[in-house]
PDB file of N, CA and C in Angstrom:
ATOM      1  N   UNK A 526       0.976  -1.303   0.098  1.00 45.00           N
ATOM      2  CA  UNK A 526      -0.003  -0.235   0.094  1.00 45.00           C
ATOM      3  C   UNK A 526       0.772   0.779   0.046  1.00 45.00           C
ATOM      4  N   UNK A 527       0.326   2.116  -1.071  1.00 57.00           N
ATOM      5  CA  UNK A 527       1.252   3.584  -1.098  1.00 57.00           C
ATOM      6  C   UNK A 527       1.069   4.636  -0.083  1.00 57.00           C
ATOM      7  N   UNK A 528       1.892   5.257   0.277  1.00 67.00           N
ATOM      8  CA  UNK A 528       1.796   6.066   1.828  1.00 67.00           C
ATOM      9  C   UNK A 528       1.252   7.507   0.747  1.00 67.00           C
ATOM     10  N   UNK A 529       0.267   7.575   1.354  1.00 72.00           N
ATOM     11  CA  UNK A 529      -0.709   9.026   1.202  1.00 72.00           C
ATOM     12  C   UNK A 529       0.326  10.244   1.572  1.00 72.00           C
ATOM     13  N   UNK A 530       0.487  10.855  -0.130  1.00 81.00           N
ATOM     14  CA  UNK A 530       1.710  11.944   0.362  1.00 81.00           C
ATOM     15  C   UNK A 530       1.144  13.354   0.095  1.00 81.00           C
ATOM     16  N   UNK A 531       1.188  14.489   1.235  1.00 90.00           N
ATOM     17  CA  UNK A 531       0.970  15.349   1.040  1.00 90.00           C
ATOM     18  C   UNK A 531       1.721  16.604   1.051  1.00 90.00           C
ATOM     19  N   UNK A 532       1.712  17.674   0.595  1.00 91.00           N
ATOM     20  CA  UNK A 532       2.028  18.914   0.044  1.00 91.00           C
ATOM     21  C   UNK A 532       3.537  18.878   1.430  1.00 91.00           C
ATOM     22  N   UNK A 533       3.265  18.771   2.781  1.00 91.00           N
ATOM     23  CA  UNK A 533       4.454  19.185   3.786  1.00 91.00           C
ATOM     24  C   UNK A 533       5.543  17.920   3.301  1.00 91.00           C
ATOM     25  N   UNK A 534       4.977  16.849   3.154  1.00 92.00           N
ATOM     26  CA  UNK A 534       5.664  15.814   3.268  1.00 92.00           C
ATOM     27  C   UNK A 534       6.939  15.627   2.013  1.00 92.00           C
ATOM     28  N   UNK A 535       6.075  15.947   0.641  1.00 93.00           N
ATOM     29  CA  UNK A 535       7.143  16.196  -0.307  1.00 93.00           C
ATOM     30  C   UNK A 535       7.566  17.250  -0.344  1.00 93.00           C
ATOM     31  N   UNK A 536       7.276  18.601   0.039  1.00 94.00           N
ATOM     32  CA  UNK A 536       8.623  19.448   0.230  1.00 94.00           C
ATOM     33  C   UNK A 536       9.723  18.638   1.387  1.00 94.00           C
ATOM     34  N   UNK A 537       9.588  18.409   2.295  1.00 94.00           N
ATOM     35  CA  UNK A 537      10.160  17.649   3.303  1.00 94.00           C
ATOM     36  C   UNK A 537      11.166  17.092   2.399  1.00 94.00           C
ATOM     37  N   UNK A 538      10.984  15.945   1.567  1.00 92.00           N
ATOM     38  CA  UNK A 538      11.604  14.863   1.130  1.00 92.00           C
ATOM     39  C   UNK A 538      12.650  16.039  -0.114  1.00 92.00           C
ATOM     40  N   UNK A 539      11.789  16.421  -0.590  1.00 94.00           N
ATOM     41  CA  UNK A 539      12.598  17.074  -1.934  1.00 94.00           C
ATOM     42  C   UNK A 539      13.761  18.173  -0.736  1.00 94.00           C
ATOM     43  N   UNK A 540      13.598  18.597   0.433  1.00 94.00           N
ATOM     44  CA  UNK A 540      14.665  19.446   0.919  1.00 94.00           C
ATOM     45  C   UNK A 540      15.557  18.410   1.387  1.00 94.00           C
ATOM     46  N   UNK A 541      15.664  17.077   1.752  1.00 93.00           N
ATOM     47  CA  UNK A 541      16.623  16.325   1.945  1.00 93.00           C
ATOM     48  C   UNK A 541      17.783  15.882   0.918  1.00 93.00           C
ATOM     49  N   UNK A 542      17.106  16.430  -0.221  1.00 93.00           N
ATOM     50  CA  UNK A 542      17.706  16.077  -1.609  1.00 93.00           C
ATOM     51  C   UNK A 542      18.761  17.231  -2.050  1.00 93.00           C
ATOM     52  N   UNK A 543      18.406  18.431  -1.443  1.00 94.00           N
ATOM     53  CA  UNK A 543      19.218  19.728  -2.183  1.00 94.00           C
ATOM     54  C   UNK A 543      20.721  19.356  -2.666  1.00 94.00           C
ATOM     55  N   UNK A 544      20.930  19.911  -3.640  1.00 93.00           N
ATOM     56  CA  UNK A 544      22.367  19.918  -4.281  1.00 93.00           C
ATOM     57  C   UNK A 544      22.872  18.411  -4.837  1.00 93.00           C
ATOM     58  N   UNK A 545      21.655  17.077  -4.988  1.00 93.00           N
ATOM     59  CA  UNK A 545      21.504  16.040  -5.426  1.00 93.00           C
ATOM     60  C   UNK A 545      21.144  16.098  -6.895  1.00 93.00           C
ATOM     61  N   UNK A 546      21.852  15.275  -7.447  1.00 94.00           N
ATOM     62  CA  UNK A 546      21.033  14.574  -9.793  1.00 94.00           C
ATOM     63  C   UNK A 546      20.058  14.263  -9.250  1.00 94.00           C
ATOM     64  N   UNK A 547      19.239  14.607  -9.778  1.00 95.00           N
ATOM     65  CA  UNK A 547      17.806  14.228  -9.814  1.00 95.00           C
ATOM     66  C   UNK A 547      17.412  13.990 -11.651  1.00 95.00           C
ATOM     67  N   UNK A 548      16.677  13.176 -12.081  1.00 95.00           N
ATOM     68  CA  UNK A 548      16.310  12.874 -12.969  1.00 95.00           C
ATOM     69  C   UNK A 548      14.326  13.352 -13.154  1.00 95.00           C
ATOM     70  N   UNK A 549      14.260  14.591 -14.193  1.00 93.00           N
ATOM     71  CA  UNK A 549      13.279  15.142 -13.906  1.00 93.00           C
ATOM     72  C   UNK A 549      12.130  14.644 -15.388  1.00 93.00           C
ATOM     73  N   UNK A 550      10.897  14.351 -14.966  1.00 94.00           N
ATOM     74  CA  UNK A 550      10.278  14.057 -15.991  1.00 94.00           C
ATOM     75  C   UNK A 550       8.906  15.477 -15.439  1.00 94.00           C
ATOM     76  N   UNK A 551       8.525  15.602 -16.735  1.00 93.00           N
ATOM     77  CA  UNK A 551       7.570  17.048 -16.883  1.00 93.00           C
ATOM     78  C   UNK A 551       6.662  16.615 -18.100  1.00 93.00           C
ATOM     79  N   UNK A 552       5.208  17.157 -17.492  1.00 90.00           N
ATOM     80  CA  UNK A 552       4.069  16.669 -18.601  1.00 90.00           C
ATOM     81  C   UNK A 552       4.766  18.248 -19.123  1.00 90.00           C
ATOM     82  N   UNK A 553       5.033  18.334 -20.632  1.00 84.00           N
ATOM     83  CA  UNK A 553       5.199  19.353 -21.216  1.00 84.00           C
ATOM     84  C   UNK A 553       3.690  19.799 -22.429  1.00 84.00           C
ATOM     85  N   UNK A 554       2.418  19.222 -21.850  1.00 85.00           N
ATOM     86  CA  UNK A 554       1.110  19.414 -22.978  1.00 85.00           C
ATOM     87  C   UNK A 554       1.190  18.522 -24.276  1.00 85.00           C
ATOM     88  N   UNK A 555       0.037  18.050 -24.779  1.00 88.00           N
ATOM     89  CA  UNK A 555       0.184  17.796 -25.895  1.00 88.00           C
ATOM     90  C   UNK A 555       0.665  16.853 -25.828  1.00 88.00           C
ATOM     91  N   UNK A 556       0.230  15.946 -24.784  1.00 87.00           N
ATOM     92  CA  UNK A 556       1.305  14.373 -24.834  1.00 87.00           C
ATOM     93  C   UNK A 556       2.372  14.033 -25.003  1.00 87.00           C
ATOM     94  N   UNK A 557       3.271  15.759 -24.402  1.00 92.00           N
ATOM     95  CA  UNK A 557       4.389  15.601 -24.972  1.00 92.00           C
ATOM     96  C   UNK A 557       5.350  15.389 -23.298  1.00 92.00           C
ATOM     97  N   UNK A 558       6.277  14.100 -23.091  1.00 91.00           N
ATOM     98  CA  UNK A 558       6.628  14.172 -21.381  1.00 91.00           C
ATOM     99  C   UNK A 558       8.132  15.169 -22.024  1.00 91.00           C
ATOM    100  N   UNK A 559       8.595  15.945 -20.935  1.00 90.00           N
ATOM    101  CA  UNK A 559      10.031  16.207 -20.968  1.00 90.00           C
ATOM    102  C   UNK A 559      10.726  15.300 -20.245  1.00 90.00           C
ATOM    103  N   UNK A 560      11.918  14.804 -20.342  1.00 93.00           N
ATOM    104  CA  UNK A 560      13.103  14.447 -19.725  1.00 93.00           C
ATOM    105  C   UNK A 560      13.868  15.002 -19.367  1.00 93.00           C
ATOM    106  N   UNK A 561      14.586  15.597 -18.370  1.00 92.00           N
ATOM    107  CA  UNK A 561      15.815  16.435 -18.612  1.00 92.00           C
ATOM    108  C   UNK A 561      16.701  15.708 -17.078  1.00 92.00           C
ATOM    109  N   UNK A 562      17.922  16.165 -16.870  1.00 93.00           N
ATOM    110  CA  UNK A 562      18.850  15.486 -15.822  1.00 93.00           C
ATOM    111  C   UNK A 562      19.426  16.915 -15.432  1.00 93.00           C
ATOM    112  N   UNK A 563      19.343  16.924 -13.620  1.00 94.00           N
ATOM    113  CA  UNK A 563      19.623  18.430 -12.824  1.00 94.00           C
ATOM    114  C   UNK A 563      20.029  18.335 -11.607  1.00 94.00           C
ATOM    115  N   UNK A 564      20.175  19.123 -10.844  1.00 94.00           N
ATOM    116  CA  UNK A 564      20.282  19.292  -9.465  1.00 94.00           C
ATOM    117  C   UNK A 564      19.290  20.000  -8.844  1.00 94.00           C
ATOM    118  N   UNK A 565      18.869  19.720  -7.915  1.00 95.00           N
ATOM    119  CA  UNK A 565      17.967  20.793  -7.063  1.00 95.00           C
ATOM    120  C   UNK A 565      19.079  21.415  -6.266  1.00 95.00           C
ATOM    121  N   UNK A 566      18.568  22.940  -6.807  1.00 95.00           N
ATOM    122  CA  UNK A 566      19.080  23.626  -6.078  1.00 95.00           C
ATOM    123  C   UNK A 566      18.824  24.367  -5.020  1.00 95.00           C
ATOM    124  N   UNK A 567      17.561  24.888  -5.058  1.00 95.00           N
ATOM    125  CA  UNK A 567      17.117  25.591  -3.773  1.00 95.00           C
ATOM    126  C   UNK A 567      15.792  24.773  -3.656  1.00 95.00           C
ATOM    127  N   UNK A 568      15.170  25.420  -2.229  1.00 96.00           N
ATOM    128  CA  UNK A 568      13.852  25.179  -1.825  1.00 96.00           C
ATOM    129  C   UNK A 568      13.075  26.155  -1.012  1.00 96.00           C
ATOM    130  N   UNK A 569      11.877  26.742  -1.768  1.00 96.00           N
ATOM    131  CA  UNK A 569      11.011  27.375  -1.009  1.00 96.00           C
ATOM    132  C   UNK A 569      10.162  27.407  -0.559  1.00 96.00           C
ATOM    133  N   UNK A 570       9.132  27.963  -0.004  1.00 94.00           N
ATOM    134  CA  UNK A 570       7.858  27.838   0.954  1.00 94.00           C
ATOM    135  C   UNK A 570       7.127  27.196  -0.260  1.00 94.00           C
ATOM    136  N   UNK A 571       7.078  28.218  -1.622  1.00 94.00           N
ATOM    137  CA  UNK A 571       5.657  27.268  -2.479  1.00 94.00           C
ATOM    138  C   UNK A 571       6.246  26.910  -3.791  1.00 94.00           C
ATOM    139  N   UNK A 572       7.484  27.098  -3.842  1.00 96.00           N
ATOM    140  CA  UNK A 572       8.392  26.093  -4.589  1.00 96.00           C
ATOM    141  C   UNK A 572       9.719  26.103  -4.836  1.00 96.00           C
ATOM    142  N   UNK A 573       9.902  24.852  -5.740  1.00 96.00           N
ATOM    143  CA  UNK A 573      11.514  24.327  -5.185  1.00 96.00           C
ATOM    144  C   UNK A 573      12.464  24.952  -7.412  1.00 96.00           C
ATOM    145  N   UNK A 574      13.732  24.902  -7.138  1.00 96.00           N
ATOM    146  CA  UNK A 574      14.111  24.748  -8.007  1.00 96.00           C
ATOM    147  C   UNK A 574      15.107  24.232  -8.835  1.00 96.00           C
ATOM    148  N   UNK A 575      15.243  23.862 -10.056  1.00 95.00           N
ATOM    149  CA  UNK A 575      16.387  22.517 -10.204  1.00 95.00           C
ATOM    150  C   UNK A 575      17.144  23.163 -11.212  1.00 95.00           C
ATOM    151  N   UNK A 576      18.452  23.014 -11.408  1.00 94.00           N
ATOM    152  CA  UNK A 576      19.363  23.437 -12.359  1.00 94.00           C
ATOM    153  C   UNK A 576      19.554  22.555 -13.436  1.00 94.00           C
ATOM    154  N   UNK A 577      18.925  22.892 -14.381  1.00 92.00           N
ATOM    155  CA  UNK A 577      19.153  21.748 -15.716  1.00 92.00           C
ATOM    156  C   UNK A 577      20.828  21.248 -16.137  1.00 92.00           C
ATOM    157  N   UNK A 578      21.097  19.687 -16.423  1.00 88.00           N
ATOM    158  CA  UNK A 578      22.383  19.505 -16.449  1.00 88.00           C
ATOM    159  C   UNK A 578      22.882  20.271 -17.796  1.00 88.00           C
ATOM    160  N   UNK A 579      22.040  19.775 -18.792  1.00 80.00           N
ATOM    161  CA  UNK A 579      22.417  20.061 -20.295  1.00 80.00           C
ATOM    162  C   UNK A 579      22.675  21.776 -20.690  1.00 80.00           C
ATOM    163  N   UNK A 580      22.322  22.632 -19.448  1.00 67.00           N
ATOM    164  CA  UNK A 580      22.592  24.426 -20.116  1.00 67.00           C
ATOM    165  C   UNK A 580      22.808  24.585 -18.524  1.00 67.00           C
ATOM    166  N   UNK A 581      23.824  25.543 -17.800  1.00 68.00           N
ATOM    167  CA  UNK A 581      24.562  25.617 -16.762  1.00 68.00           C
ATOM    168  C   UNK A 581      23.480  26.780 -16.443  1.00 68.00           C
ATOM    169  N   UNK A 582      23.071  27.706 -17.350  1.00 81.00           N
ATOM    170  CA  UNK A 582      22.542  28.776 -16.819  1.00 81.00           C
ATOM    171  C   UNK A 582      20.927  29.062 -16.862  1.00 81.00           C
ATOM    172  N   UNK A 583      20.312  27.636 -16.875  1.00 91.00           N
ATOM    173  CA  UNK A 583      18.757  27.304 -17.746  1.00 91.00           C
ATOM    174  C   UNK A 583      18.338  26.190 -15.715  1.00 91.00           C
ATOM    175  N   UNK A 584      17.793  27.575 -15.198  1.00 93.00           N
ATOM    176  CA  UNK A 584      17.158  26.561 -14.325  1.00 93.00           C
ATOM    177  C   UNK A 584      15.134  26.643 -14.336  1.00 93.00           C
ATOM    178  N   UNK A 585      14.760  25.185 -13.662  1.00 93.00           N
ATOM    179  CA  UNK A 585      13.277  25.760 -13.714  1.00 93.00           C
ATOM    180  C   UNK A 585      12.762  25.482 -12.378  1.00 93.00           C
ATOM    181  N   UNK A 586      11.301  25.710 -12.520  1.00 95.00           N
ATOM    182  CA  UNK A 586      10.982  26.439 -10.798  1.00 95.00           C
ATOM    183  C   UNK A 586       9.633  25.695 -11.166  1.00 95.00           C
ATOM    184  N   UNK A 587       9.245  24.790  -9.948  1.00 95.00           N
ATOM    185  CA  UNK A 587       8.083  23.657 -10.317  1.00 95.00           C
ATOM    186  C   UNK A 587       7.668  23.756  -8.360  1.00 95.00           C
ATOM    187  N   UNK A 588       6.383  23.800  -8.568  1.00 95.00           N
ATOM    188  CA  UNK A 588       5.428  24.030  -7.039  1.00 95.00           C
ATOM    189  C   UNK A 588       5.443  22.348  -6.592  1.00 95.00           C
ATOM    190  N   UNK A 589       5.052  22.287  -5.411  1.00 95.00           N
ATOM    191  CA  UNK A 589       4.936  21.113  -4.239  1.00 95.00           C
ATOM    192  C   UNK A 589       4.053  20.398  -5.161  1.00 95.00           C
ATOM    193  N   UNK A 590       2.386  21.088  -5.514  1.00 94.00           N
ATOM    194  CA  UNK A 590       1.444  20.741  -5.935  1.00 94.00           C
ATOM    195  C   UNK A 590       1.757  19.889  -7.350  1.00 94.00           C
ATOM    196  N   UNK A 591       2.699  20.397  -8.172  1.00 94.00           N
ATOM    197  CA  UNK A 591       3.003  19.443  -9.467  1.00 94.00           C
ATOM    198  C   UNK A 591       3.608  18.327  -9.323  1.00 94.00           C
ATOM    199  N   UNK A 592       4.158  17.544  -8.246  1.00 93.00           N
ATOM    200  CA  UNK A 592       4.817  16.773  -7.683  1.00 93.00           C
ATOM    201  C   UNK A 592       3.478  15.922  -7.114  1.00 93.00           C
ATOM    202  N   UNK A 593       2.734  16.556  -6.389  1.00 93.00           N
ATOM    203  CA  UNK A 593       1.388  16.076  -5.785  1.00 93.00           C
ATOM    204  C   UNK A 593       0.507  15.466  -6.742  1.00 93.00           C
ATOM    205  N   UNK A 594       0.305  16.129  -7.883  1.00 92.00           N
ATOM    206  CA  UNK A 594      -0.914  15.382  -9.129  1.00 92.00           C
ATOM    207  C   UNK A 594       0.319  15.065 -10.458  1.00 92.00           C
ATOM    208  N   UNK A 595       1.271  14.722  -9.754  1.00 91.00           N
ATOM    209  CA  UNK A 595       2.014  14.126 -10.849  1.00 91.00           C
ATOM    210  C   UNK A 595       2.392  14.705 -12.158  1.00 91.00           C
ATOM    211  N   UNK A 596       2.180  16.052 -12.185  1.00 93.00           N
ATOM    212  CA  UNK A 596       2.502  17.010 -13.503  1.00 93.00           C
ATOM    213  C   UNK A 596       3.982  16.597 -13.657  1.00 93.00           C
ATOM    214  N   UNK A 597       4.655  16.822 -12.478  1.00 95.00           N
ATOM    215  CA  UNK A 597       6.433  16.486 -12.662  1.00 95.00           C
ATOM    216  C   UNK A 597       6.722  15.550 -11.626  1.00 95.00           C
ATOM    217  N   UNK A 598       7.365  14.139 -12.030  1.00 94.00           N
ATOM    218  CA  UNK A 598       8.083  13.641 -11.260  1.00 94.00           C
ATOM    219  C   UNK A 598       9.066  13.811 -11.200  1.00 94.00           C
ATOM    220  N   UNK A 599       9.747  13.323 -10.330  1.00 94.00           N
ATOM    221  CA  UNK A 599      11.529  13.587  -9.682  1.00 94.00           C
ATOM    222  C   UNK A 599      11.574  11.920  -9.562  1.00 94.00           C
ATOM    223  N   UNK A 600      13.048  11.432 -10.106  1.00 93.00           N
ATOM    224  CA  UNK A 600      13.550  10.351  -9.873  1.00 93.00           C
ATOM    225  C   UNK A 600      15.114  10.686  -9.406  1.00 93.00           C
ATOM    226  N   UNK A 601      15.119  10.656  -8.198  1.00 90.00           N
ATOM    227  CA  UNK A 601      16.400  10.401  -7.401  1.00 90.00           C
ATOM    228  C   UNK A 601      16.786   8.638  -7.971  1.00 90.00           C
ATOM    229  N   UNK A 602      18.363   8.998  -7.899  1.00 84.00           N
ATOM    230  CA  UNK A 602      19.256   8.006  -8.301  1.00 84.00           C
ATOM    231  C   UNK A 602      19.974   6.877  -7.341  1.00 84.00           C
ATOM    232  N   UNK A 603      19.142   5.595  -7.265  1.00 75.00           N
ATOM    233  CA  UNK A 603      19.599   4.985  -5.891  1.00 75.00           C
ATOM    234  C   UNK A 603      21.314   4.525  -5.474  1.00 75.00           C
ATOM    235  N   UNK A 604      21.899   5.002  -4.357  1.00 57.00           N
ATOM    236  CA  UNK A 604      23.004   4.416  -4.049  1.00 57.00           C
ATOM    237  C   UNK A 604      22.833   3.297  -3.387  1.00 57.00           C
ATOM    238  N   UNK A 605      24.486   2.920  -4.596  1.00 54.00           N
ATOM    239  CA  UNK A 605      24.303   1.396  -4.041  1.00 54.00           C
ATOM    240  C   UNK A 605      26.110   1.584  -3.129  1.00 54.00           C
TER     241      UNK A 605
END
């Protein structure tokens, strides 16, 4: 059974991964899925910022509700 996620639990989970690599899957609209690698740069009360790997100057911001509604999916690499 999957644990019920809330915005506060999503925020705490993302805060624990600041500075780590992440794979970002975002809904680009019209059946388009955007996949990028990046690093979680900072966390704010309503949003979080990811610096994209392929472009050092480009950052994207998403809200925690985007993760809750699965518009954005974050995949953290597993450490072995």
